[in-house]
Amino acid sequence: MERATLAALRKGFCVHSRRRCRRPTLHPGFGVGCCAQAGRTSVRFVSTGMTLNSVDKAVIDPIIRVDHAGEYGANRIYAGQMAVLGRTTVGPVIQQMWDQEKEHLKKFNELMIAYRVRPTILLPFWNIVGFVLGASTALLGKEGAMACTVAVEESISEHYNNQIRTLVELDPEKYEELLQVIKKFRDDELEHHDTGLEYDAELAPAYSLLKNVIQIGCKAAVCLSQRI
């Protein structure tokens, strides 16, 4: 999404007329609409006709907040790995996975604005923790970095699966666009998981212990980021 569009929305302007608008409308990553018509008081989404007034905020807000935090943390993990292993033979593999995570984060940045969800206050903490986790496991060699990737991506994909089940049970037609995003990103995370195994993650020192510790940390991060 263009910076000018996001800036206009944050300032309360209609993206078409550039006039100040009480309720600017933004579709969640799928297009922007105009709310200049008199009397219109809600955001309308592209393919479903859903409005923000009809969204179950108690369910959707924690989903988007924690997914944004997770993708932010994943970006920092790959940044840490690249700082250590970027110039090695496995560097391009890590970079490719990181590039996908960047796209994930970009999409959730858009969704945060579209659904009017506040980010977790823990982002500065995940910024540091993610980088340290990525760098420290990379210091164990490519096997350590890939063990971290397997642990994190397995946790994220399982979490995405839980969210998919929740949205399907809630209303799969209403939340079709969000479901498509989550399913696509779940598949990307599973691909990263398999890449980690392919590049000898299981040969990392104390692989099972390392994986379990990281996944416990991931579960704690999910619980905290959903709530605060």
Tab-separated table of C-alpha atoms in Angstrom:
chain	number	residue	atom	x	y	z
A	1	MET	CA	0.000	0.000	0.000
A	2	GLU	CA	1.333	3.423	-0.858
A	3	ARG	CA	2.670	5.600	1.951
A	4	ALA	CA	0.498	8.497	0.857
A	5	THR	CA	-2.629	6.398	1.279
A	6	LEU	CA	-1.662	5.278	4.769
A	7	ALA	CA	-0.739	8.817	5.743
A	8	ALA	CA	-4.105	10.088	4.526
A	9	LEU	CA	-5.948	7.458	6.526
A	10	ARG	CA	-4.021	8.195	9.710
A	11	LYS	CA	-4.866	11.890	9.358
A	12	GLY	CA	-8.532	11.174	8.729
A	13	PHE	CA	-8.710	12.135	5.041
A	14	CYS	CA	-10.694	10.379	2.358
A	15	VAL	CA	-8.130	8.830	0.021
A	16	HIS	CA	-10.077	9.936	-3.044
A	17	SER	CA	-11.151	13.491	-2.259
A	18	ARG	CA	-8.349	14.300	0.242
A	19	ARG	CA	-11.008	16.046	2.302
A	20	ARG	CA	-11.148	15.397	5.999
A	21	CYS	CA	-13.465	12.538	6.739
A	22	ARG	CA	-14.866	11.339	10.031
A	23	ARG	CA	-14.581	7.670	9.104
A	24	PRO	CA	-12.112	6.971	6.292
A	25	THR	CA	-12.560	3.516	4.797
A	26	LEU	CA	-9.821	1.041	4.094
A	27	HIS	CA	-10.312	-2.494	2.920
A	28	PRO	CA	-8.002	-4.938	4.701
A	29	GLY	CA	-5.210	-5.200	2.153
A	30	PHE	CA	-7.563	-5.639	-0.786
A	31	GLY	CA	-8.342	-2.078	-1.838
A	32	VAL	CA	-9.430	1.296	-0.524
A	33	GLY	CA	-12.897	2.747	-0.647
A	34	CYS	CA	-14.364	6.224	-0.271
A	35	CYS	CA	-16.660	7.202	2.587
A	36	ALA	CA	-17.559	10.678	1.328
A	37	GLN	CA	-21.210	9.828	0.808
A	38	ALA	CA	-23.451	11.544	3.322
A	39	GLY	CA	-24.731	9.395	6.128
A	40	ARG	CA	-22.297	6.523	5.648
A	41	THR	CA	-20.881	5.563	9.025
A	42	SER	CA	-19.053	2.260	8.537
A	43	VAL	CA	-16.210	0.636	6.676
A	44	ARG	CA	-17.235	-1.766	3.924
A	45	PHE	CA	-14.949	-4.556	2.724
A	46	VAL	CA	-14.426	-5.442	-0.923
A	47	SER	CA	-15.712	-8.936	-1.586
A	48	THR	CA	-17.903	-9.726	1.414
A	49	GLY	CA	-19.845	-6.518	1.978
A	50	MET	CA	-18.868	-6.780	5.647
A	51	THR	CA	-18.594	-3.600	7.680
A	52	LEU	CA	-16.445	-2.924	10.730
A	53	ASN	CA	-19.647	-2.623	12.719
A	54	SER	CA	-20.372	-6.292	12.007
A	55	VAL	CA	-16.898	-7.581	12.905
A	56	ASP	CA	-16.602	-9.562	16.135
A	57	LYS	CA	-13.882	-7.372	17.607
A	58	ALA	CA	-13.423	-9.602	20.645
A	59	VAL	CA	-12.248	-12.368	18.311
A	60	ILE	CA	-10.659	-10.478	15.415
A	61	ASP	CA	-8.598	-7.954	17.380
A	62	PRO	CA	-6.509	-10.562	19.262
A	63	ILE	CA	-6.024	-12.570	16.057
A	64	ILE	CA	-4.634	-9.649	14.072
A	65	ARG	CA	-2.657	-8.264	17.020
A	66	VAL	CA	-0.865	-11.545	17.742
A	67	ASP	CA	-0.267	-12.334	14.059
A	68	HIS	CA	1.273	-8.918	13.539
A	69	ALA	CA	3.493	-9.467	16.594
A	70	GLY	CA	4.436	-12.948	15.383
A	71	GLU	CA	5.449	-11.768	11.940
A	72	TYR	CA	7.348	-8.876	13.485
A	73	GLY	CA	9.216	-11.277	15.743
A	74	ALA	CA	9.946	-13.654	12.858
A	75	ASN	CA	11.453	-10.772	10.894
A	76	ARG	CA	13.750	-9.976	13.795
A	77	ILE	CA	14.787	-13.629	14.134
A	78	TYR	CA	15.788	-13.809	10.477
A	79	ALA	CA	17.577	-10.476	10.822
A	80	GLY	CA	19.643	-11.970	13.645
A	81	GLN	CA	20.406	-15.075	11.630
A	82	MET	CA	21.493	-13.028	8.640
A	83	ALA	CA	23.765	-10.907	10.834
A	84	VAL	CA	25.705	-14.071	11.682
A	85	LEU	CA	25.268	-16.312	8.639
A	86	GLY	CA	24.479	-13.834	5.866
A	87	ARG	CA	27.807	-14.358	4.108
A	88	THR	CA	27.830	-18.139	4.385
A	89	THR	CA	26.460	-20.655	1.892
A	90	VAL	CA	23.164	-20.812	3.771
A	91	GLY	CA	22.729	-17.014	3.670
A	92	PRO	CA	20.629	-16.953	0.475
A	93	VAL	CA	18.273	-19.587	1.925
A	94	ILE	CA	17.713	-17.541	5.079
A	95	GLN	CA	17.296	-14.376	3.001
A	96	GLN	CA	14.601	-15.999	0.877
A	97	MET	CA	12.607	-16.995	3.953
A	98	TRP	CA	13.141	-13.539	5.448
A	99	ASP	CA	11.822	-11.885	2.282
A	100	GLN	CA	8.578	-13.842	2.630
A	101	GLU	CA	8.307	-12.802	6.276
A	102	LYS	CA	8.709	-9.183	5.218
A	103	GLU	CA	5.694	-9.569	2.937
A	104	HIS	CA	3.730	-11.149	5.780
A	105	LEU	CA	4.531	-8.239	8.068
A	106	LYS	CA	3.613	-5.724	5.390
A	107	LYS	CA	0.199	-7.345	4.992
A	108	PHE	CA	-0.483	-7.370	8.721
A	109	ASN	CA	0.538	-3.725	8.950
A	110	GLU	CA	-2.245	-3.058	6.449
A	111	LEU	CA	-4.705	-5.273	8.310
A	112	MET	CA	-3.977	-3.496	11.583
A	113	ILE	CA	-5.100	-0.222	10.004
A	114	ALA	CA	-8.007	-1.784	8.127
A	115	TYR	CA	-9.520	-3.439	11.198
A	116	ARG	CA	-8.451	-0.606	13.508
A	117	VAL	CA	-6.471	-2.879	15.811
A	118	ARG	CA	-3.796	-1.526	18.117
A	119	PRO	CA	-0.420	-3.305	18.141
A	120	THR	CA	0.847	-5.062	21.236
A	121	ILE	CA	2.825	-2.836	23.574
A	122	LEU	CA	5.484	-5.567	23.637
A	123	LEU	CA	6.824	-4.850	20.134
A	124	PRO	CA	10.022	-3.180	21.459
A	125	PHE	CA	10.640	-6.274	23.589
A	126	TRP	CA	10.052	-8.684	20.686
A	127	ASN	CA	12.387	-6.526	18.613
A	128	ILE	CA	15.278	-7.324	20.939
A	129	VAL	CA	14.306	-10.881	21.870
A	130	GLY	CA	13.734	-11.904	18.248
A	131	PHE	CA	17.107	-10.616	17.071
A	132	VAL	CA	18.949	-12.185	20.007
A	133	LEU	CA	17.232	-15.532	19.438
A	134	GLY	CA	18.096	-15.501	15.751
A	135	ALA	CA	21.705	-14.470	16.282
A	136	SER	CA	22.383	-16.789	19.220
A	137	THR	CA	21.062	-19.887	17.482
A	138	ALA	CA	22.967	-18.932	14.325
A	139	LEU	CA	26.176	-18.881	16.401
A	140	LEU	CA	25.637	-22.638	16.787
A	141	GLY	CA	26.030	-22.901	13.018
A	142	LYS	CA	23.507	-23.323	10.240
A	143	GLU	CA	22.067	-26.345	12.070
A	144	GLY	CA	21.255	-24.196	15.087
A	145	ALA	CA	19.664	-21.497	12.942
A	146	MET	CA	17.573	-24.061	11.120
A	147	ALA	CA	16.540	-25.696	14.401
A	148	CYS	CA	15.249	-22.299	15.496
A	149	THR	CA	13.408	-21.940	12.194
A	150	VAL	CA	11.772	-25.359	12.569
A	151	ALA	CA	10.672	-24.626	16.137
A	152	VAL	CA	9.283	-21.170	15.412
A	153	GLU	CA	7.601	-21.988	12.112
A	154	GLU	CA	5.999	-25.125	13.520
A	155	SER	CA	4.553	-23.072	16.379
A	156	ILE	CA	3.325	-20.329	14.049
A	157	SER	CA	1.714	-22.760	11.590
A	158	GLU	CA	-0.094	-24.541	14.435
A	159	HIS	CA	-1.294	-21.185	15.722
A	160	TYR	CA	-2.525	-20.218	12.249
A	161	ASN	CA	-4.406	-23.526	12.024
A	162	ASN	CA	-6.157	-22.735	15.300
A	163	GLN	CA	-7.150	-19.328	13.961
A	164	ILE	CA	-8.468	-20.859	10.750
A	165	ARG	CA	-10.683	-23.196	12.755
A	166	THR	CA	-11.943	-20.293	14.858
A	167	LEU	CA	-12.849	-18.156	11.833
A	168	VAL	CA	-14.498	-21.071	10.016
A	169	GLU	CA	-16.645	-21.772	13.055
A	170	LEU	CA	-17.446	-18.073	13.450
A	171	ASP	CA	-18.407	-17.188	9.854
A	172	PRO	CA	-16.236	-18.373	6.927
A	173	GLU	CA	-18.032	-16.182	4.393
A	174	LYS	CA	-17.803	-12.973	6.388
A	175	TYR	CA	-14.100	-13.492	7.145
A	176	GLU	CA	-13.186	-15.002	3.787
A	177	GLU	CA	-10.522	-12.413	2.980
A	178	LEU	CA	-8.799	-12.792	6.343
A	179	LEU	CA	-8.973	-16.575	6.041
A	180	GLN	CA	-7.248	-16.438	2.651
A	181	VAL	CA	-4.407	-14.384	4.105
A	182	ILE	CA	-3.907	-16.678	7.080
A	183	LYS	CA	-4.046	-19.849	4.973
A	184	LYS	CA	-1.457	-18.474	2.542
A	185	PHE	CA	0.890	-17.445	5.330
A	186	ARG	CA	0.369	-20.800	7.115
A	187	ASP	CA	1.520	-22.570	3.964
A	188	ASP	CA	4.595	-20.311	3.746
A	189	GLU	CA	5.503	-21.103	7.361
A	190	LEU	CA	5.190	-24.829	6.711
A	191	GLU	CA	7.511	-24.413	3.740
A	192	HIS	CA	10.055	-22.693	5.990
A	193	HIS	CA	9.697	-25.520	8.499
A	194	ASP	CA	10.467	-28.087	5.824
A	195	THR	CA	13.409	-26.022	4.600
A	196	GLY	CA	14.838	-26.066	8.106
A	197	LEU	CA	14.657	-29.855	8.220
A	198	GLU	CA	16.184	-30.078	4.760
A	199	TYR	CA	19.154	-28.018	5.955
A	200	ASP	CA	19.973	-30.309	8.883
A	201	ALA	CA	18.056	-28.697	11.744
A	202	GLU	CA	17.932	-32.033	13.561
A	203	LEU	CA	21.749	-32.118	13.672
A	204	ALA	CA	21.860	-29.045	15.913
A	205	PRO	CA	23.349	-29.537	19.403
A	206	ALA	CA	20.632	-30.715	21.819
A	207	TYR	CA	18.041	-30.342	19.048
A	208	SER	CA	15.039	-31.636	20.998
A	209	LEU	CA	15.803	-29.497	24.045
A	210	LEU	CA	16.459	-26.405	21.929
A	211	LYS	CA	13.255	-26.891	19.969
A	212	ASN	CA	11.143	-27.399	23.108
A	213	VAL	CA	12.563	-24.324	24.843
A	214	ILE	CA	11.947	-22.122	21.806
A	215	GLN	CA	8.397	-23.398	21.395
A	216	ILE	CA	7.607	-22.754	25.055
A	217	GLY	CA	8.808	-19.210	24.496
A	218	CYS	CA	6.615	-18.921	21.391
A	219	LYS	CA	3.529	-20.011	23.325
A	220	ALA	CA	4.252	-17.462	26.042
A	221	ALA	CA	4.737	-14.751	23.400
A	222	VAL	CA	1.384	-15.617	21.809
A	223	CYS	CA	-0.461	-15.413	25.131
A	224	LEU	CA	1.102	-12.078	26.044
A	225	SER	CA	0.726	-10.455	22.621
A	226	GLN	CA	-2.964	-11.346	22.389
A	227	ARG	CA	-3.726	-9.579	25.635
A	228	ILE	CA	-1.507	-6.526	25.930
